[in-house]
């Protein structure tokens, strides 16, 4: 089986770089994007297996991105919402079955690795 495709969407370069380092060390192919628009341009060419997306993005927030991914791919993409706020503060509902987890920033490296392993078929 080929490398898992993991896409990171965050408007903060530091977060993208940190996540890219963690996730690529787990054997994933990683691409990073500053916006939902850039993500969906790439989705025309490649389907991600995992998407880590910041909740608070200009133009399209993390939940809207998760919903669009569901419309495009059904339940084939595991989405993780990230935020500096708690789930309660952003009123995050986890009704979208593609949303597999929530990471509160700053996050722990082992938490990211655990989420990836949890949703990777062996």
PDB file of C-alpha atoms in Angstrom:
ATOM      1  CA  UNK A   1       0.000   0.000   0.000  1.00  0.00           C
ATOM      2  CA  UNK A   2       1.286   3.495  -0.840  1.00  0.00           C
ATOM      3  CA  UNK A   3       1.945   6.312   1.560  1.00  0.00           C
ATOM      4  CA  UNK A   4      -1.061   7.927   3.185  1.00  0.00           C
ATOM      5  CA  UNK A   5      -1.836  11.439   1.879  1.00  0.00           C
ATOM      6  CA  UNK A   6      -2.249  13.928   4.700  1.00  0.00           C
ATOM      7  CA  UNK A   7      -3.242  17.531   4.027  1.00  0.00           C
ATOM      8  CA  UNK A   8      -2.784  20.333   6.561  1.00  0.00           C
ATOM      9  CA  UNK A   9      -4.832  23.542   6.319  1.00  0.00           C
ATOM     10  CA  UNK A  10      -3.804  26.359   8.640  1.00  0.00           C
ATOM     11  CA  UNK A  11      -3.062  30.031   8.075  1.00  0.00           C
ATOM     12  CA  UNK A  12      -0.124  29.871  10.536  1.00  0.00           C
ATOM     13  CA  UNK A  13       3.049  28.613   8.884  1.00  0.00           C
ATOM     14  CA  UNK A  14       4.549  27.481  12.210  1.00  0.00           C
ATOM     15  CA  UNK A  15       1.638  25.111  12.861  1.00  0.00           C
ATOM     16  CA  UNK A  16       1.849  23.712   9.321  1.00  0.00           C
ATOM     17  CA  UNK A  17       5.596  23.100   9.628  1.00  0.00           C
ATOM     18  CA  UNK A  18       5.297  21.422  13.032  1.00  0.00           C
ATOM     19  CA  UNK A  19       2.487  19.145  11.881  1.00  0.00           C
ATOM     20  CA  UNK A  20       4.271  18.357   8.622  1.00  0.00           C
ATOM     21  CA  UNK A  21       7.362  17.237  10.554  1.00  0.00           C
ATOM     22  CA  UNK A  22       5.341  15.057  12.967  1.00  0.00           C
ATOM     23  CA  UNK A  23       3.129  13.482  10.303  1.00  0.00           C
ATOM     24  CA  UNK A  24       5.850  12.856   7.719  1.00  0.00           C
ATOM     25  CA  UNK A  25       7.908  11.133  10.446  1.00  0.00           C
ATOM     26  CA  UNK A  26       5.005   8.649  10.635  1.00  0.00           C
ATOM     27  CA  UNK A  27       5.487   7.781   6.950  1.00  0.00           C
ATOM     28  CA  UNK A  28       2.756   9.982   5.478  1.00  0.00           C
ATOM     29  CA  UNK A  29       3.069  12.120   2.369  1.00  0.00           C
ATOM     30  CA  UNK A  30       2.167  15.637   3.556  1.00  0.00           C
ATOM     31  CA  UNK A  31       0.940  18.709   1.699  1.00  0.00           C
ATOM     32  CA  UNK A  32       0.140  21.994   3.380  1.00  0.00           C
ATOM     33  CA  UNK A  33      -2.268  24.794   2.512  1.00  0.00           C
ATOM     34  CA  UNK A  34      -3.075  28.252   3.858  1.00  0.00           C
ATOM     35  CA  UNK A  35      -6.764  28.156   2.904  1.00  0.00           C
ATOM     36  CA  UNK A  36      -9.703  25.946   2.069  1.00  0.00           C
ATOM     37  CA  UNK A  37      -9.609  27.233  -1.512  1.00  0.00           C
ATOM     38  CA  UNK A  38      -6.021  25.999  -1.966  1.00  0.00           C
ATOM     39  CA  UNK A  39      -6.968  22.654  -0.384  1.00  0.00           C
ATOM     40  CA  UNK A  40      -9.857  22.103  -2.795  1.00  0.00           C
ATOM     41  CA  UNK A  41      -7.686  22.985  -5.810  1.00  0.00           C
ATOM     42  CA  UNK A  42      -5.370  20.141  -4.757  1.00  0.00           C
ATOM     43  CA  UNK A  43      -8.366  17.842  -4.126  1.00  0.00           C
ATOM     44  CA  UNK A  44      -9.158  18.094  -7.847  1.00  0.00           C
ATOM     45  CA  UNK A  45      -5.911  16.152  -8.438  1.00  0.00           C
ATOM     46  CA  UNK A  46      -5.397  14.110  -5.258  1.00  0.00           C
ATOM     47  CA  UNK A  47      -7.678  12.641  -2.594  1.00  0.00           C
ATOM     48  CA  UNK A  48      -6.371  12.996   0.954  1.00  0.00           C
ATOM     49  CA  UNK A  49      -6.636  10.203   3.520  1.00  0.00           C
ATOM     50  CA  UNK A  50      -6.350  12.641   6.434  1.00  0.00           C
ATOM     51  CA  UNK A  51      -6.972  16.386   6.729  1.00  0.00           C
ATOM     52  CA  UNK A  52      -5.893  18.493   9.705  1.00  0.00           C
ATOM     53  CA  UNK A  53      -7.746  21.799   9.456  1.00  0.00           C
ATOM     54  CA  UNK A  54      -7.758  24.904  11.636  1.00  0.00           C
ATOM     55  CA  UNK A  55     -11.262  25.836  12.737  1.00  0.00           C
ATOM     56  CA  UNK A  56     -10.695  29.597  12.431  1.00  0.00           C
ATOM     57  CA  UNK A  57      -9.752  30.331   8.839  1.00  0.00           C
ATOM     58  CA  UNK A  58     -10.759  33.310   6.710  1.00  0.00           C
ATOM     59  CA  UNK A  59     -13.388  32.644   4.004  1.00  0.00           C
ATOM     60  CA  UNK A  60     -14.194  29.034   4.965  1.00  0.00           C
ATOM     61  CA  UNK A  61     -13.928  27.631   8.509  1.00  0.00           C
ATOM     62  CA  UNK A  62     -12.862  24.123   9.474  1.00  0.00           C
ATOM     63  CA  UNK A  63     -16.394  22.788   9.822  1.00  0.00           C
ATOM     64  CA  UNK A  64     -17.335  24.090   6.353  1.00  0.00           C
ATOM     65  CA  UNK A  65     -14.223  22.449   4.913  1.00  0.00           C
ATOM     66  CA  UNK A  66     -15.122  19.153   6.635  1.00  0.00           C
ATOM     67  CA  UNK A  67     -18.655  19.367   5.200  1.00  0.00           C
ATOM     68  CA  UNK A  68     -17.331  19.986   1.671  1.00  0.00           C
ATOM     69  CA  UNK A  69     -14.925  17.058   1.996  1.00  0.00           C
ATOM     70  CA  UNK A  70     -17.878  14.861   3.018  1.00  0.00           C
ATOM     71  CA  UNK A  71     -19.868  15.972  -0.024  1.00  0.00           C
ATOM     72  CA  UNK A  72     -16.906  15.250  -2.303  1.00  0.00           C
ATOM     73  CA  UNK A  73     -15.617  11.961  -0.828  1.00  0.00           C
ATOM     74  CA  UNK A  74     -18.361  10.554   1.399  1.00  0.00           C
ATOM     75  CA  UNK A  75     -16.779   9.093   4.522  1.00  0.00           C
ATOM     76  CA  UNK A  76     -13.382   8.293   2.944  1.00  0.00           C
ATOM     77  CA  UNK A  77     -11.409  11.155   4.543  1.00  0.00           C
ATOM     78  CA  UNK A  78     -10.576  11.440   8.251  1.00  0.00           C
ATOM     79  CA  UNK A  79     -10.788  15.111   9.293  1.00  0.00           C
ATOM     80  CA  UNK A  80      -9.275  16.586  12.461  1.00  0.00           C
ATOM     81  CA  UNK A  81     -10.349  20.053  13.561  1.00  0.00           C
ATOM     82  CA  UNK A  82      -7.710  22.176  15.309  1.00  0.00           C
ATOM     83  CA  UNK A  83      -8.290  25.313  17.356  1.00  0.00           C
ATOM     84  CA  UNK A  84      -6.784  27.517  20.016  1.00  0.00           C
ATOM     85  CA  UNK A  85     -10.262  27.500  21.557  1.00  0.00           C
ATOM     86  CA  UNK A  86     -11.915  24.559  23.293  1.00  0.00           C
ATOM     87  CA  UNK A  87     -14.704  22.597  21.592  1.00  0.00           C
ATOM     88  CA  UNK A  88     -17.225  24.321  23.874  1.00  0.00           C
ATOM     89  CA  UNK A  89     -15.925  27.792  23.014  1.00  0.00           C
ATOM     90  CA  UNK A  90     -16.342  27.263  19.274  1.00  0.00           C
ATOM     91  CA  UNK A  91     -19.573  25.305  19.767  1.00  0.00           C
ATOM     92  CA  UNK A  92     -18.100  22.427  17.778  1.00  0.00           C
ATOM     93  CA  UNK A  93     -20.579  19.746  16.954  1.00  0.00           C
ATOM     94  CA  UNK A  94     -19.109  16.459  15.802  1.00  0.00           C
ATOM     95  CA  UNK A  95     -22.145  15.430  13.738  1.00  0.00           C
ATOM     96  CA  UNK A  96     -20.118  15.107  10.542  1.00  0.00           C
ATOM     97  CA  UNK A  97     -18.953  11.455  10.597  1.00  0.00           C
ATOM     98  CA  UNK A  98     -15.706  12.431   8.834  1.00  0.00           C
ATOM     99  CA  UNK A  99     -14.622  14.542  11.817  1.00  0.00           C
ATOM    100  CA  UNK A 100     -12.592  11.994  13.732  1.00  0.00           C
ATOM    101  CA  UNK A 101     -11.099  14.252  16.348  1.00  0.00           C
ATOM    102  CA  UNK A 102     -10.392  17.656  17.791  1.00  0.00           C
ATOM    103  CA  UNK A 103      -6.948  19.024  18.645  1.00  0.00           C
ATOM    104  CA  UNK A 104      -6.708  22.000  20.951  1.00  0.00           C
ATOM    105  CA  UNK A 105      -3.665  24.167  20.246  1.00  0.00           C
ATOM    106  CA  UNK A 106      -0.997  23.980  21.438  1.00  0.00           C
ATOM    107  CA  UNK A 107      -1.218  20.233  20.910  1.00  0.00           C
ATOM    108  CA  UNK A 108       0.930  17.387  22.049  1.00  0.00           C
ATOM    109  CA  UNK A 109       3.017  15.482  19.470  1.00  0.00           C
ATOM    110  CA  UNK A 110       1.915  12.128  20.898  1.00  0.00           C
ATOM    111  CA  UNK A 111      -1.736  13.180  20.546  1.00  0.00           C
ATOM    112  CA  UNK A 112      -1.271  13.810  16.811  1.00  0.00           C
ATOM    113  CA  UNK A 113       0.482  10.460  16.316  1.00  0.00           C
ATOM    114  CA  UNK A 114      -2.220   8.690  18.325  1.00  0.00           C
ATOM    115  CA  UNK A 115      -4.987  10.137  16.125  1.00  0.00           C
ATOM    116  CA  UNK A 116      -3.204   9.032  12.962  1.00  0.00           C
ATOM    117  CA  UNK A 117      -2.686   5.491  14.253  1.00  0.00           C
ATOM    118  CA  UNK A 118      -6.273   5.286  15.521  1.00  0.00           C
ATOM    119  CA  UNK A 119      -7.672   5.862  12.035  1.00  0.00           C
ATOM    120  CA  UNK A 120      -5.106   4.017   9.908  1.00  0.00           C
ATOM    121  CA  UNK A 121      -6.113   0.492   8.978  1.00  0.00           C
ATOM    122  CA  UNK A 122      -3.308  -1.938   9.739  1.00  0.00           C
TER     123      UNK A 122
END
